[in-house]
Coordinates of C-alpha atoms and ligand atoms in Angstrom, one line a residue:
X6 CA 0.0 0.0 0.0
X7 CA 1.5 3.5 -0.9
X8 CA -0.7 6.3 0.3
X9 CA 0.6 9.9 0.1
X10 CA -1.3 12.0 2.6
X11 CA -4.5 14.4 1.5
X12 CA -2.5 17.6 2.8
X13 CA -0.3 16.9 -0.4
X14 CA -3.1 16.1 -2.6
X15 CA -5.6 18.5 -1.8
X16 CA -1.9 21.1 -2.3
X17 CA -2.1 19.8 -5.8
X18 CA -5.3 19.9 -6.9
X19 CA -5.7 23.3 -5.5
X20 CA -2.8 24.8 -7.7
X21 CA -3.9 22.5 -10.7
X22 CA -6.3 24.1 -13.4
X23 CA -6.1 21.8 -16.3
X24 CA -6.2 18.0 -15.4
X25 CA -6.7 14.9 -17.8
X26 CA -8.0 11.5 -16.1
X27 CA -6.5 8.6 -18.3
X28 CA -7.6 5.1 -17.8
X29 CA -6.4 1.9 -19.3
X30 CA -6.8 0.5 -22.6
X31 CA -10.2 -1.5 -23.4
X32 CA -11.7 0.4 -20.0
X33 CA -13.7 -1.7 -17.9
X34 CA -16.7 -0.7 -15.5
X35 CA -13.8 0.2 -13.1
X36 CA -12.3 2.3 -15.6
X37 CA -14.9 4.2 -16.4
X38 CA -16.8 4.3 -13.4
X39 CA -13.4 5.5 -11.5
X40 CA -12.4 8.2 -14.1
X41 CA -15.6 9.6 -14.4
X42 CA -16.9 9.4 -11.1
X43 CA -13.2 11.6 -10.2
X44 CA -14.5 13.8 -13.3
X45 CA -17.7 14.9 -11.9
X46 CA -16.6 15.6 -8.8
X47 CA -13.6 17.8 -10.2
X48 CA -16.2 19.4 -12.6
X49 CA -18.2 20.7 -9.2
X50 CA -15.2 22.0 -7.6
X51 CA -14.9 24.3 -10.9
X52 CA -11.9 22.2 -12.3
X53 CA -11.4 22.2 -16.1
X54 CA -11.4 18.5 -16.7
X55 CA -11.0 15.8 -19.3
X56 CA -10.8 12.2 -19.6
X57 CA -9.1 10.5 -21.9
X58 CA -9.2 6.9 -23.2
X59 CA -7.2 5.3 -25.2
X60 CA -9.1 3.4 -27.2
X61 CA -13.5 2.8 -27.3
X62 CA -15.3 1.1 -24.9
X63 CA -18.3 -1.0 -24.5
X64 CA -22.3 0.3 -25.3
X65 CA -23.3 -0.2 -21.5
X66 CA -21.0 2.6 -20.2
X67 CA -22.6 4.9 -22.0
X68 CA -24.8 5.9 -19.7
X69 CA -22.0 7.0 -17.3
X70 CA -22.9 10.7 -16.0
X71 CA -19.8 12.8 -18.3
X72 CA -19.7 9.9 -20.9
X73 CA -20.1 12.6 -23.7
X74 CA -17.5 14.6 -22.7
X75 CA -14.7 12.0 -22.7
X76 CA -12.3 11.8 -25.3
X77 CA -11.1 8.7 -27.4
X78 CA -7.5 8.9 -28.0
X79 CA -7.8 6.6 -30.9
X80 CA -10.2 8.6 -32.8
X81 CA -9.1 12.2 -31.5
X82 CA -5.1 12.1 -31.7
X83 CA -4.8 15.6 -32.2
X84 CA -7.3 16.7 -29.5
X85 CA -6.1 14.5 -26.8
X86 CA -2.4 15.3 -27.7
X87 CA -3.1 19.4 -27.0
X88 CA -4.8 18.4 -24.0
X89 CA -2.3 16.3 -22.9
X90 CA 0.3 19.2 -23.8
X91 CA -1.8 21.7 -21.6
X92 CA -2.3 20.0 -18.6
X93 CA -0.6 20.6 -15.4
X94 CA -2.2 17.2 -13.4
X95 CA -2.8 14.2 -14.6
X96 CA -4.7 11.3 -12.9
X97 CA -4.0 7.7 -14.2
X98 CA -6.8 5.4 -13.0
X99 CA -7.4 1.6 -12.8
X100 CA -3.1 0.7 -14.0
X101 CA -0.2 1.6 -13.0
X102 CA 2.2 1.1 -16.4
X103 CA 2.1 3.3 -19.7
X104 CA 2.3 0.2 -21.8
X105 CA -1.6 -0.1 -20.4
X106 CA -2.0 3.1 -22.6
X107 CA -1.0 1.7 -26.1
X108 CA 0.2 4.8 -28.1
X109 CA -1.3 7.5 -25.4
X110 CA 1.4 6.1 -23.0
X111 CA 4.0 8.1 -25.6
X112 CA 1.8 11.6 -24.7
X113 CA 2.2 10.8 -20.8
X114 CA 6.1 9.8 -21.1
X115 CA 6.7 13.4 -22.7
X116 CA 4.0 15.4 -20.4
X117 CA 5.3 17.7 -18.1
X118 CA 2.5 17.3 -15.7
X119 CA 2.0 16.3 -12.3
X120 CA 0.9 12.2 -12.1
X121 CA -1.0 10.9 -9.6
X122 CA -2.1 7.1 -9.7
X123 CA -5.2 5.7 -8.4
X124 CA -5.4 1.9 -8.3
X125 CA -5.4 -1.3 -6.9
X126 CA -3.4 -4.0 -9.5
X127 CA -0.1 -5.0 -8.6
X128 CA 3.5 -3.9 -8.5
X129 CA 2.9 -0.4 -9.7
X130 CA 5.3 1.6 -11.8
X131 CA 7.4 4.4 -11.0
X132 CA 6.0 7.1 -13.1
X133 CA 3.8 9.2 -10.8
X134 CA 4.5 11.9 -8.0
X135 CA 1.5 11.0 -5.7
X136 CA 0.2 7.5 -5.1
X137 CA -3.4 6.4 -3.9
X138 CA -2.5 2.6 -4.4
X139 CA -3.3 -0.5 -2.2
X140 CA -4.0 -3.4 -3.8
X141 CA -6.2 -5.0 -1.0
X142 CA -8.4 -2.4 -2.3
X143 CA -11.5 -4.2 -4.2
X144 CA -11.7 -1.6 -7.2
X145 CA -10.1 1.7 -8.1
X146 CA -13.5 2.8 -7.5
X147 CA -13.4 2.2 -3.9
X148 CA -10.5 4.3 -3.8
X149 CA -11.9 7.0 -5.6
X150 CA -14.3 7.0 -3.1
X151 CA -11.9 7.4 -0.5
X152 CA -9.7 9.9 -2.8
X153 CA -12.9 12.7 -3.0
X154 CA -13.4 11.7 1.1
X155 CA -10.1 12.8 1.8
X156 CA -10.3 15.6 -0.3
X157 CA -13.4 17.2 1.8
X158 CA -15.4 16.4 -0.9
X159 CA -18.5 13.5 0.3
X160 CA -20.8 16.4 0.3
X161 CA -20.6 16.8 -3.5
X162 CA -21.1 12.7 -4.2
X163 CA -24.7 13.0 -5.4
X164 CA -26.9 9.9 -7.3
X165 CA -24.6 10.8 -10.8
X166 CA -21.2 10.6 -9.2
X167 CA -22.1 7.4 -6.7
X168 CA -23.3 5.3 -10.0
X169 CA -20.1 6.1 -11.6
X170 CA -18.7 4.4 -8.5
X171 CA -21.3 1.6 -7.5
X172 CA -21.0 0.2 -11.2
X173 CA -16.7 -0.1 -10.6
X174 CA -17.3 -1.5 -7.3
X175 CA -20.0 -4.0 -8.9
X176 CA -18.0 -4.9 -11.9
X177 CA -14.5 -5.7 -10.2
X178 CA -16.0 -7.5 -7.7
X179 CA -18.5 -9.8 -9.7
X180 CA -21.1 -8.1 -8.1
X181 CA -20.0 -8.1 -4.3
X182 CA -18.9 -11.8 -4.3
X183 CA -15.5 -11.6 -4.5
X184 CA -13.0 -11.8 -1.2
X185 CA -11.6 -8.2 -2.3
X186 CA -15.3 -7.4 -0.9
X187 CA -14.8 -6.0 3.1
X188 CA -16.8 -4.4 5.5
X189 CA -15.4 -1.5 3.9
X190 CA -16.7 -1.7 0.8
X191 CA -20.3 -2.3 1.7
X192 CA -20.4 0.9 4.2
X193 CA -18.8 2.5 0.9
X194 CA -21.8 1.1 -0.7
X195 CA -24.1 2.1 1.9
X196 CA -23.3 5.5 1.6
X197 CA -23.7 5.2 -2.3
X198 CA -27.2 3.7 -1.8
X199 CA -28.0 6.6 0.2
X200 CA -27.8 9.1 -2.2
X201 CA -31.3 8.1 -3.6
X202 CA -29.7 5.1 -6.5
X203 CA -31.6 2.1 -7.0
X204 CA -29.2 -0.9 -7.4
X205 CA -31.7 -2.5 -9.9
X206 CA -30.7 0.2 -11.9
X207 CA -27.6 -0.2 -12.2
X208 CA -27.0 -4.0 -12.4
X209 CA -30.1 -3.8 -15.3
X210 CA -27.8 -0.8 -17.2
X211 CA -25.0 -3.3 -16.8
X212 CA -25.8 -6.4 -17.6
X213 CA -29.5 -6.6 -18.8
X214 CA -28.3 -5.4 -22.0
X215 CA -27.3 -8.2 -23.8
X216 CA -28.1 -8.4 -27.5
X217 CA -29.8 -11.4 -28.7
X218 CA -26.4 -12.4 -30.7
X219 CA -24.3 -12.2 -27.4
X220 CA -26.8 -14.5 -25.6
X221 CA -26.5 -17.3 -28.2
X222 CA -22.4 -16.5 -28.4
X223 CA -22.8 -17.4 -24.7
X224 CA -24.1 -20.4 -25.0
X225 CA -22.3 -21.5 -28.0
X226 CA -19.3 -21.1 -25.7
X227 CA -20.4 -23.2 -23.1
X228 CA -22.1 -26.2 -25.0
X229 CA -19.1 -26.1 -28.2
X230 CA -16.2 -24.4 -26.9
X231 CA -15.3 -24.7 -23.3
X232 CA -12.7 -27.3 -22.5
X233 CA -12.4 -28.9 -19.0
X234 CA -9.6 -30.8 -17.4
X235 CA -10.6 -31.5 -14.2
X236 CA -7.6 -33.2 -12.9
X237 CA -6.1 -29.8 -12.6
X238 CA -9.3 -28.4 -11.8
X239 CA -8.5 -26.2 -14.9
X240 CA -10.9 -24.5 -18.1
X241 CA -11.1 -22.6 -20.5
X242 CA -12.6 -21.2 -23.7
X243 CA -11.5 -20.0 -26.7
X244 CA -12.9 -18.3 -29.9
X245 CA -11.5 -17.3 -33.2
X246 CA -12.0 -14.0 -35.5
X247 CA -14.0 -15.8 -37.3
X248 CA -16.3 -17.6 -34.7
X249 CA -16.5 -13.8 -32.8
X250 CA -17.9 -12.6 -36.3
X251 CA -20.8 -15.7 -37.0
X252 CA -21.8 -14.0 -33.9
X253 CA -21.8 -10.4 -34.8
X254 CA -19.2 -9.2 -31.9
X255 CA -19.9 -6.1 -30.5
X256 CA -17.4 -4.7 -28.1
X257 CA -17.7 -6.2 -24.3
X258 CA -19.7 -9.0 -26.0
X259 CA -17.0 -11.8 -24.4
X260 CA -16.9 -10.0 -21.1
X261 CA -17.6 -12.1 -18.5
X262 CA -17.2 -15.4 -20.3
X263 CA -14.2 -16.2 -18.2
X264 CA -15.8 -16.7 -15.4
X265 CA -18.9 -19.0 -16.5
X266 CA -16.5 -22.4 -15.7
X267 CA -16.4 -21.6 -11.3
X268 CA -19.7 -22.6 -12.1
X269 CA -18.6 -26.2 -12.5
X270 CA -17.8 -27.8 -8.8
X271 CA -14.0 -28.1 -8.0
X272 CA -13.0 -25.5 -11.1
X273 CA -10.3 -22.9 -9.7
X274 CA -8.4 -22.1 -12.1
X275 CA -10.5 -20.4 -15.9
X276 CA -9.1 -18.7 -19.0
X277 CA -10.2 -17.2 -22.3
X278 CA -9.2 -16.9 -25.2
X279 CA -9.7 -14.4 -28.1
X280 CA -8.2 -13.2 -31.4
X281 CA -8.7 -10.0 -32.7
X282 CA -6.7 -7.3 -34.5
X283 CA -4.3 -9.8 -35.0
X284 CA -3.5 -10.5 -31.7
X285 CA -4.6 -12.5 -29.3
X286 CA -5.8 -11.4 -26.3
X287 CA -5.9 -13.5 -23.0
X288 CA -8.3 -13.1 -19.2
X289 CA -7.4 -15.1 -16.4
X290 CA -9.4 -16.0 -13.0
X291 CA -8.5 -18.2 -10.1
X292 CA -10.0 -18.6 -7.0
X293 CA -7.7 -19.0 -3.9
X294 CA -3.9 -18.7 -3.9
X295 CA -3.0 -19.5 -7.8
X296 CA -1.5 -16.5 -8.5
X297 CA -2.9 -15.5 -12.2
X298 CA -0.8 -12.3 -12.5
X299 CA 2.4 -13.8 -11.7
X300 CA 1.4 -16.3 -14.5
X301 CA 0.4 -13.8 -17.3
X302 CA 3.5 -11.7 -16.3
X303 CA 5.8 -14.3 -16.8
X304 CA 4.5 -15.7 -19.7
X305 CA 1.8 -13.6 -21.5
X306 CA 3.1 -10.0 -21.3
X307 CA 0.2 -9.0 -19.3
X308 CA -0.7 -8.7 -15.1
X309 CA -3.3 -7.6 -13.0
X310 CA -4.8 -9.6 -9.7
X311 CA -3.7 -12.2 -8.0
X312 CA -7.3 -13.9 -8.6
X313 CA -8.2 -11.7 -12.0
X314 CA -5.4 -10.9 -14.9
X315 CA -5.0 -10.9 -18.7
X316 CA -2.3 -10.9 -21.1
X317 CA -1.4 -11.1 -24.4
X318 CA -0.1 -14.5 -26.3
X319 CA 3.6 -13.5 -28.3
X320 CA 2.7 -15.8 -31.0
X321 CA -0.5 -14.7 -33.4
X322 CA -1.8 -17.9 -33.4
X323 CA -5.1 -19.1 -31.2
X324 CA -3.9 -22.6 -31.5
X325 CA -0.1 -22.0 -31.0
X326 CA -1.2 -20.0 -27.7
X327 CA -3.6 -22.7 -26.6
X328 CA -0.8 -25.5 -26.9
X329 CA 1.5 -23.2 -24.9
X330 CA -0.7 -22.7 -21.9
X331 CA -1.4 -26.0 -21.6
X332 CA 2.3 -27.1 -22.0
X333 CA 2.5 -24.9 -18.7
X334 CA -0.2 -26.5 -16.6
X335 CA 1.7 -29.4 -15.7
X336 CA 4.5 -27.2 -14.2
X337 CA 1.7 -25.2 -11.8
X338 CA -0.4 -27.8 -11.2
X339 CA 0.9 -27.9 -7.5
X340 CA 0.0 -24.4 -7.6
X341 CA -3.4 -24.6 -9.2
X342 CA -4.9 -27.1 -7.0
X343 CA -3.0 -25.4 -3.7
X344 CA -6.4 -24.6 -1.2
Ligands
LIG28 P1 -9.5 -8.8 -18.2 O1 -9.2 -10.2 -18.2 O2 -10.9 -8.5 -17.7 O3 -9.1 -8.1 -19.4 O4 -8.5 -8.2 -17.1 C1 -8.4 -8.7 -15.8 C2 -7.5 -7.8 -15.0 O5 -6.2 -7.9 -15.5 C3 -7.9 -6.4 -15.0 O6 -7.7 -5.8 -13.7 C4 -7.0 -5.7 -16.0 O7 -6.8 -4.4 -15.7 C5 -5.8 -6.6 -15.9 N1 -5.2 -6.8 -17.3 C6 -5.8 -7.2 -18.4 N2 -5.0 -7.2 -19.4 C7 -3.8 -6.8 -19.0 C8 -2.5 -6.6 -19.6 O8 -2.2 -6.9 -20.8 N3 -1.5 -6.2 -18.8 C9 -1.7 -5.9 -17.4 N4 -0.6 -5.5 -16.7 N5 -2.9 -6.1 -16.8 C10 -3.9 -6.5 -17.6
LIG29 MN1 -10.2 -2.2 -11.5

C-alpha cells in the first residue's frame, strides 16, 4: 500500500487548473466508473477537466454521468495530444504502467504534468508523484471514493457521481462476491445507496443489455467451446475471429465469459481466449492462492490480480497460444490445485 497523505493532494489539486483522467486500454466498469466518477466531482469544484481513453469502450458505459464529454485517443489524436500538452495534473486510473495506454502512453512519457495514480493492481510503476495505491483495495473505484473523502469532498457525491462508483465497485467484484469485498466496501456502498440510486438500476444498465447475438455466443461457448480438465481443476474457452464474427461481436460481448466455468464444482483455475486485430488477447481467473498475475507476467506479457489478470499471447496464433498454456499447466499444477 502507498498512500501519500491528503494535505499533499488537496496542495495539488488546488494549484492545478487543467487535469486529464487517463484510464487503461479496453476500460472496464472500473475504468470508467473510477475516471468519471473523479471527473464529476472535479467538474463541481470548478476544475477544467478531461478524460481520456485510449481506445473505445463497451455500449453499457454509456450511460455514465460525463460519458459525452470523454475523449477517445484513438479517434481524436490531435485533441487529446493538445490536452495532454496543456495539462498541469494528470490522474492515471485503474493501471499503474504506460504500456496499459498503447500509443497514449507516448503523450504521458513526454508530459510535463504532475501524475497521480489511483489503483489497486499489482507492482505499480514508478511514473507518478502521488500515489493512492493499495492493492487490497476491491476496485479503483473504492479508492476513488476514498480519494474525493479525503479531499473534503463527500458532500458533493450526489446519485450521478455514486453510479459512476457503485457500477466499478460491482463490476470488479463480480457483483460483491469476490474476497476483495470487506466491510469497507459495503459501508462505501451504503453510503452510495443513500444518495437516492436504486441498485436494480444499475446491475439492469450493466448487464441486462445483452443483445440477442451475445446471448447465443454465450451459450455457443459453453455447450461447443469450453474445455475442461478436471484433474487440474482447470478450463477454458476460446474463440476465433471468425467464430467472434458468425456472432456479430460487439465490443464487451466476451466479457464475463471467463468466469462462467467456477460454475462447474472443483473448477479454480479459468481462461479465455480471443483473437482479434491480429493479436490474441488472453483473461485469467482463479480462485484461492493460484497467483494469475504472476502467471500472465511471466508468460503472456500481461498482469493484473492475483485472482483476475489478462495478457497477451507473443505468438499470433489461437492454437499455438492454446498449446503453450497448456504445455505450462503441468508445471503449476501444485500451484493450481493449492487450497
Ligand atoms: P481482463 O481479463 O478482464 O481483461 O483483465 C483482468 C484484470 O487484469 C484487469 O484488472 C486488467 O486491468 C488486468 N489486465 C488485463 N490485461 C492486462 C495486460 O495486458 N497487462 C496488465 N498489466 N494487466 C492486464
Ligand atoms: Mn479495477
Amino acid at each position: 500500500m502507498q498512500k501519500d497523505s491528503f494535505s499533499k493532494f488537496k496542495a495539488l489539486v488546488k494549484k492545478s487548473n487543467n487535469i486529464v483522467i487517463v484510464t487503461h486500454f479496453n476500460p472496464d466498469g472500473d475504468a470508467m466508473g473510477s475516471s468519471l466518477a473523479l471527473y464529476n466531482y472535479l467538474v463541481k469544484t470548478d476544475k477544467k477537466v478531461t478524460v481520456i481513453t485510449p481506445n473505445d469502450y463497451p455500449e453499457f458505459l454509456h450511460w455514465l454521468a460525463g460519458n459525452k464529454k470523454v475523449v477517445e485517443y484513438s479517434k481524436q489524436p490531435k485533441k487529446a495530444a493538445t490536452l495532454v500538452a496543456n495539462s498541469d495534473l494528470i490522474f492515471t486510473l485503474d493501471f499503474n504502467n504506460y504500456s496499459r495506454l498503447e500509443g497514449l502512453g507516448q503523450l504521458l512519457q513526454s508530459s510535463t504534468a504532475k501524475k497521480v495514480i489511483i489503483d489497486h493492481h499489482q507492482q505499480p510503476d514508478n511514473y507518478a508523484d502521488l500515489y493512492y495505491h493499495d492493492v487490497k483495495a476491491c476496485s479503483t473505484c473504492e479508492l476513488v471514493y476514498e480519494f474525493i473523502v479525503g479531499l473534503g469532498g463527500k458532500k458533493l457525491i450526489d446519485k450521478h457521481i455514486a453510479a459512476c462508483l457503485y457500477t466499478g465497485i460491482m463490476t470488479d467484484t463480480g457483483s460483491f462476491r469476490f474476497d476483495s469485498v470487506t466491510p469497507k466496501t459495503h459501508l462505501i456502498l451504503a453510503d452510495l445507496l443513500s444518495t437516492g440510486l436504486k441498485p436494480s438500476d444499475i446491475h439492469t444498465s450493466i448487464y441486462d443489455t445483452y443483445s440477442e447475438s451475445r446471448v447465443k455466443l454465450l451459450g455457443y461457448c459453453l455447450t461447443e467451446k469450453m474445455v475442461v480438465i478436471p484433474e487440474l481443476q482447470t478450463a477454458y474457452i476460446s474463440l476465433s475471429e471468425k467464430e467472434l464474427k458468425r456472432f456479430n461481436h460487439q465490443k464487451g460481448d466476451t466479457e464475463g465469459i471467463v468466469n462462467y466455468p467456477f460454475s462447474i464444482k472443483g473448477i479454480t483455475f479459468c481462461a479465455f481466449f480471443s483473437e482479434g486485430d491480429g493479436k490474441i488477447k488472453i483473461s485469467f481467473r482463479s480462485k484461492g492462492k493460484f497467483d494469475v498475475n504472476q502467471f500472465a507476467r511471466k508468460h503472456f506479457n500481461g498482469g493484473g490480480h492475483i485472482n483476475a489478470a489478462g495478457g497477451r499471447s507473443n505468438v499470433n496464433d489461437l492454437q499455438k497460444t492454446i498449446n503453450e498454456f497448456l504445455n505450462l499447466l503441468p508445471t503449476y499444477k501444485k500451484d493450481i490445485l493449492k487450497k
